[in-house]
Amino acid sequence: MTENDRTEHDRTQGDRTEQDRAQGDVERPGAARSLPVPDLSLVVLIGATGSGKSTFAARQFKPTEVLSSDVCRGLVSDDENDQGASRDAFEVLHFIAGKRLAAGRLTVVDATNVQSESRAQLVRLAREHDVLPVAIVLDVPEQVCAERNAARADRAGLPRRVIQRHQRELRRSLRHLEREGFRKVHILRGQEEVEAARVVPERRFNDLRHLTGPFDIVGDIHGCRSELESLLGRLGYETVRDGLGRPVDAVHPQGRTAVFVGDLVDRGPDSPGVLRLVMGMVGAGHALCVPGNHENKLGRYLKGRKVQHTHGLAETIEQLEREDDAFRAEAAAFIQGLVSHYVLDGGGLVVCHAGLPEKYHGRTSGRVRSFALYGDTTGETDEFGLPVRYPWAEEYRGRAAVVYGHTPTPRANWLNNTICLDTGCVFGGTMTALRWPERELVDVPAEQVWYEPAKPLATEAPGGADGRPLDLDDVAGKRIVETRHMGRLAVREENSAAALEVMSRFAIDPRLLPYLPPTMAPCATSKEEGYLEHPAEAFAAYRADGVREVVCEEKHMGSRAVVLVCRDEAVARERFGVPEGAPGALYTRTGRPFFDDASTTAALLRRVRDCAERAGLWAELDTDWLLLDAELMPWSLKATGLLRKQYAAVGAASAAVFPGALGALEAAAGRGVEVSELLARQRGRAADAAAFTDAYRRYCWRVGTAPADAPDGPDAPDPLDGIRLAPFQILAVQGRSLAALPHTEQLTLIDRLIAAEAGGETGGESSGERSGERNGEGGAGAESGAQPGAGSGAEPGAEGATSPVAGSARPGLLAPTRRLLVDTEDEASVAAGVAWWLDLTAAGGEGMVLKPVQALVRGSDGRLVQPGVKCRGREYLRIIYGPEYTSPENLRRLRIRHLGHKRSLALREYALGLEALDRLAEGEPLWRVHEAVFAVLALESEPVDPRL
C-alpha cells in the first residue's frame, strides 16, 4: 500500500502492520458487540445465500440505504431469482450506489459478494467517490443457510452445492479482505452473534461540523515562531510558557479556536518552537491543525523513511537534533495523527493545506489526502522551474468557504469563496490569519527574509501584487463570465478583440479601472404626436414590471464618468497597487482618461476627497476609498472633435445655405411666382436647423486650464474652472458594494458631499428636498442644479464662449442632481412626473433617467428589471436624429427602433458591472475584477443602433 493510498482512518491510527490490523479492525468471534461504521461509506455485506444478510440490513439500516441485488433483478426481469439477469441487475445496483455516494449518502450493498471479482468492483466504486469501503461478513453454518432457503417458496429448490460453493469462497476470502481494500472488516460468526450485533454510525475524523467557532485560521508558518507569537498576540491570544520560557500554549480569553493550515516547519529559524506551541494548543483543545506537505515529509523522515533533505528540511533536521528523543517522538506522533482537512461550522467552512474542490469535502481517500497536501499541477513548469499549479479555485463554486495555504502569494484575496493565507512570511512577506466568521484578515510582517524564494512573491505587472498578473488568455477568444445576477454571460471572440484594442491602447492603468458603467436603454417609443420618447411609456413599463415607486433624475449635459478617489496616495498604492503619486482615477465609460493633464485629474480628485472628509463620509462608510458614478460637464470637454466635425458642420452649412435660399424664394414670391409651398417648407427646414444648432450649443462652454507657469496662491488660475461634476451614486467602498442601496439613500449621501463643498450643513435637508423632491413642489423650476451656460450661442471653441461661472474666482465643482419621486400606480403622480419632464426639457434640459427606488429589482418571472431607462427631450433628440427628425414622415419611420437588443445589452452590462463591484468589494484579485470589467467593454462593440 503506497503512502497516498492510506486513508484518514489509517493516518489517525498510525502505521500499523497487516498483522496488527488483522488483530484490530478485523473483529473476532465473541459476545454481542458494536460494529462501528463511518457515516459516509460503502458497506458491503458478505455471506452465503441464506445467511440472513437482508434481515440484518433491514434491522440495522434505513430501507433507502440498502441496495439489494435481488430487488435489482426484479427491476430488470420481474423475477428476483432470475440469475440470467444478474449482469444487468448489478449494473443497475452499481449505478444507484454511485449516485448515492456522489450525494454523500451511506450505501449498503446486500448481495452474496463472496467472490473477489464482485467485491473488487465495489471497492473501485468506493474509491471513485472517495469513501471508505467497509465489509460486514455473516459467517453462518451451512445447515442454517440450507434451512432458511428451504423455508422460502422461491428458494426451496436451490441445490445444496450452491450454498457449499458460497461457503468455500467465503472461507478463502476472510484472510484477504483488508488487502483487497476494505478499511474496516467486521466478521460475525454464528447466528447468535449476527442477531446480537449492532451497527454504530461513526463520525468521520474530518467531520467537525458541530464546531462552529469562532475560529482564527493561521496561514503557513514555516518555522517563524516569533512572528507566530506576534500574530497570536494581535488576535488576542495569551501565551503560556514552560519553565524555560518557551511558548507551549496560547489561550483566547473569549474562547476562540485557532486553526493551522499546515506547513509549520522547514525554512524558518525555529521549527521545533513552532511545533511545541502548536502541539500544546492542539493538545489543550485550543487549536486544530491540518498537515502540510512539509509535515508529511518530516513525518516520513522521523519514521526512518528515506527522503531528500531539500526545501528547508535540512534546517529542520538540524534544529530537531538539538531536542531530546521524547520531543522528537512526540512530534512524530503529532504529525502522524493529523487529518488532511476539516469540515467546520455546519459545513460552511473547509480548512486544508493546498485547497480542495467541493467533491472532496468530507471524503476520505488517498486521492483526497494527496490533493489536500499538494494540490494539483498542470504538468508544466514556469520560468523559475517550479510546477504550474492547477487553478482549482478559479473553477470552485461550492457553498463552503475553503481556507488554505501552500502557494505563497503577496496578499490574501478571496476568490470564488476560497482564500489562500500563505503570504510568504518566511520569504520576507507577512504571516496572515483569517477571523471566522467575521472574514477579517489580520497579519504581521516578517522580521526578516529567512529563506530566499525561488520565485518572487510579487511582480510589477498589473495584478502582480495579488500574485496573479493580468494574462492575455483571460480575455482572448470567446469568454464565459459567471455573474450572480444573470448567470453565465457569453462574450463573442470578435467583441473581445475589439475590447482588447481599446483596453491595451487607450485605457487607464487597469489597477485603477475596477468598474465600467453599463449602457442605458431608452424608454419605449412614444405614441404621442410629435414625440419619439415620452415618460408616459417609461412609467407604464415600470408599472407593468411591478415597480411602484421610481425616482426621476435629471439627465445632465455631459459625459458619463467614473471617479475612484482615495483618501491618500498610500491607500491607492496599498489597495490598488499603483505607483506613487496616483490619488485615484477619473475615466470615461470606455476606460479612457478624461484629462491628458494628470494635474487636472489630481486637482479634481483632491476636491472630491476633501468634500468627502468634510461630509464625514470616510468615517460613516468606514472606508479609505470611494467609487462614484457621475456625469462630467460640459459635453464639449470630451466631445469637441465630434461637435466640430459633425454637429457644428451641419449648423455651419445650414447657416450658410438657408439665408440665400430663403432670400431667393422670397424674391421669386415677390415677382408673383408661386413658391409659397416650397418657401414654407424651406422656412421650416431653416427653423429646424437653427433649433439643431441651439440644441448642441447648450452642451458647450469654455473651461479654463491653469498653464504650467501659473502662479501659486489664492490668485492662481483654477484648472477646474468651468468644469462641473454631478455624482449620482456611490458604487462601492472598502469591503462593500453599495449598488443595492436605494437610490433615495444614494442621493442623500451625494447631497451631503455637494453641500460640504459649499460649506453648507451636511446633516439638514438635502438639495433634492430643497429643489422639490416630491410631486407638486416645483422641482423643475428650482435654481438648484440649473445647467450652466445653457443657450450661450457660441460654437465649441469659438471666441465669445463664456465660462458658466464667470465672475466667480472659485466656482463649485460638484453639481446636484434634481429629482422627483413618482408613484406609477397614481395617475396624478404620473401626470406630475410628465409635467416635470416637460418643464425640464423646455428649459433646455436633456431629459431624465427613471430608476426604481429600490435597486436590483426583479420581475414576477425572476428576471432583472431594467435598472434605469432614459427619456430624452424632444430638442435633445434633434442632435441625435438630425434637424428634421420631428417631421411627421420622419417620426413614422424612426418609431421603428427595435429596442430588444439594446435592452438585453443594458441588462447584461449591468449584471457584469454588479459582478465587478462585488468582486472588488470582496477583495478578489485584479484579474477577477477585470474579467467582468473587460466583458462590459467587449459588449459595447456589439452591433446596435448608436442613436438608442
Short mmCIF file of C-alpha atoms in Angstrom, two decimals, residues 583-586 593-606 720:
data_model
loop_
_atom_site.label_atom_id
_atom_site.label_comp_id
_atom_site.label_asym_id
_atom_site.label_seq_id
_atom_site.Cartn_x
_atom_site.Cartn_y
_atom_site.Cartn_z
CA PRO A 583 -4.53 59.52 -5.82
CA GLY A 584 -7.21 57.67 -7.76
CA ALA A 585 -8.69 57.85 -11.26
CA LEU A 586 -11.20 59.70 -13.42
CA PRO A 593 -8.74 59.09 -19.01
CA PHE A 594 -10.79 62.28 -19.13
CA PHE A 595 -7.81 64.60 -18.94
CA ASP A 596 -4.44 64.29 -20.60
CA ASP A 597 -3.07 66.51 -17.87
CA ALA A 598 -2.54 64.44 -14.73
CA SER A 599 -2.50 67.55 -12.55
CA THR A 600 -6.09 68.42 -13.54
CA THR A 601 -7.22 64.92 -12.62
CA ALA A 602 -5.38 65.18 -9.31
CA ALA A 603 -6.97 68.56 -8.57
CA LEU A 604 -10.45 67.18 -9.19
CA LEU A 605 -9.82 64.11 -7.04
CA ARG A 606 -8.47 66.26 -4.22
CA LEU A 720 -11.19 73.14 -12.82
#
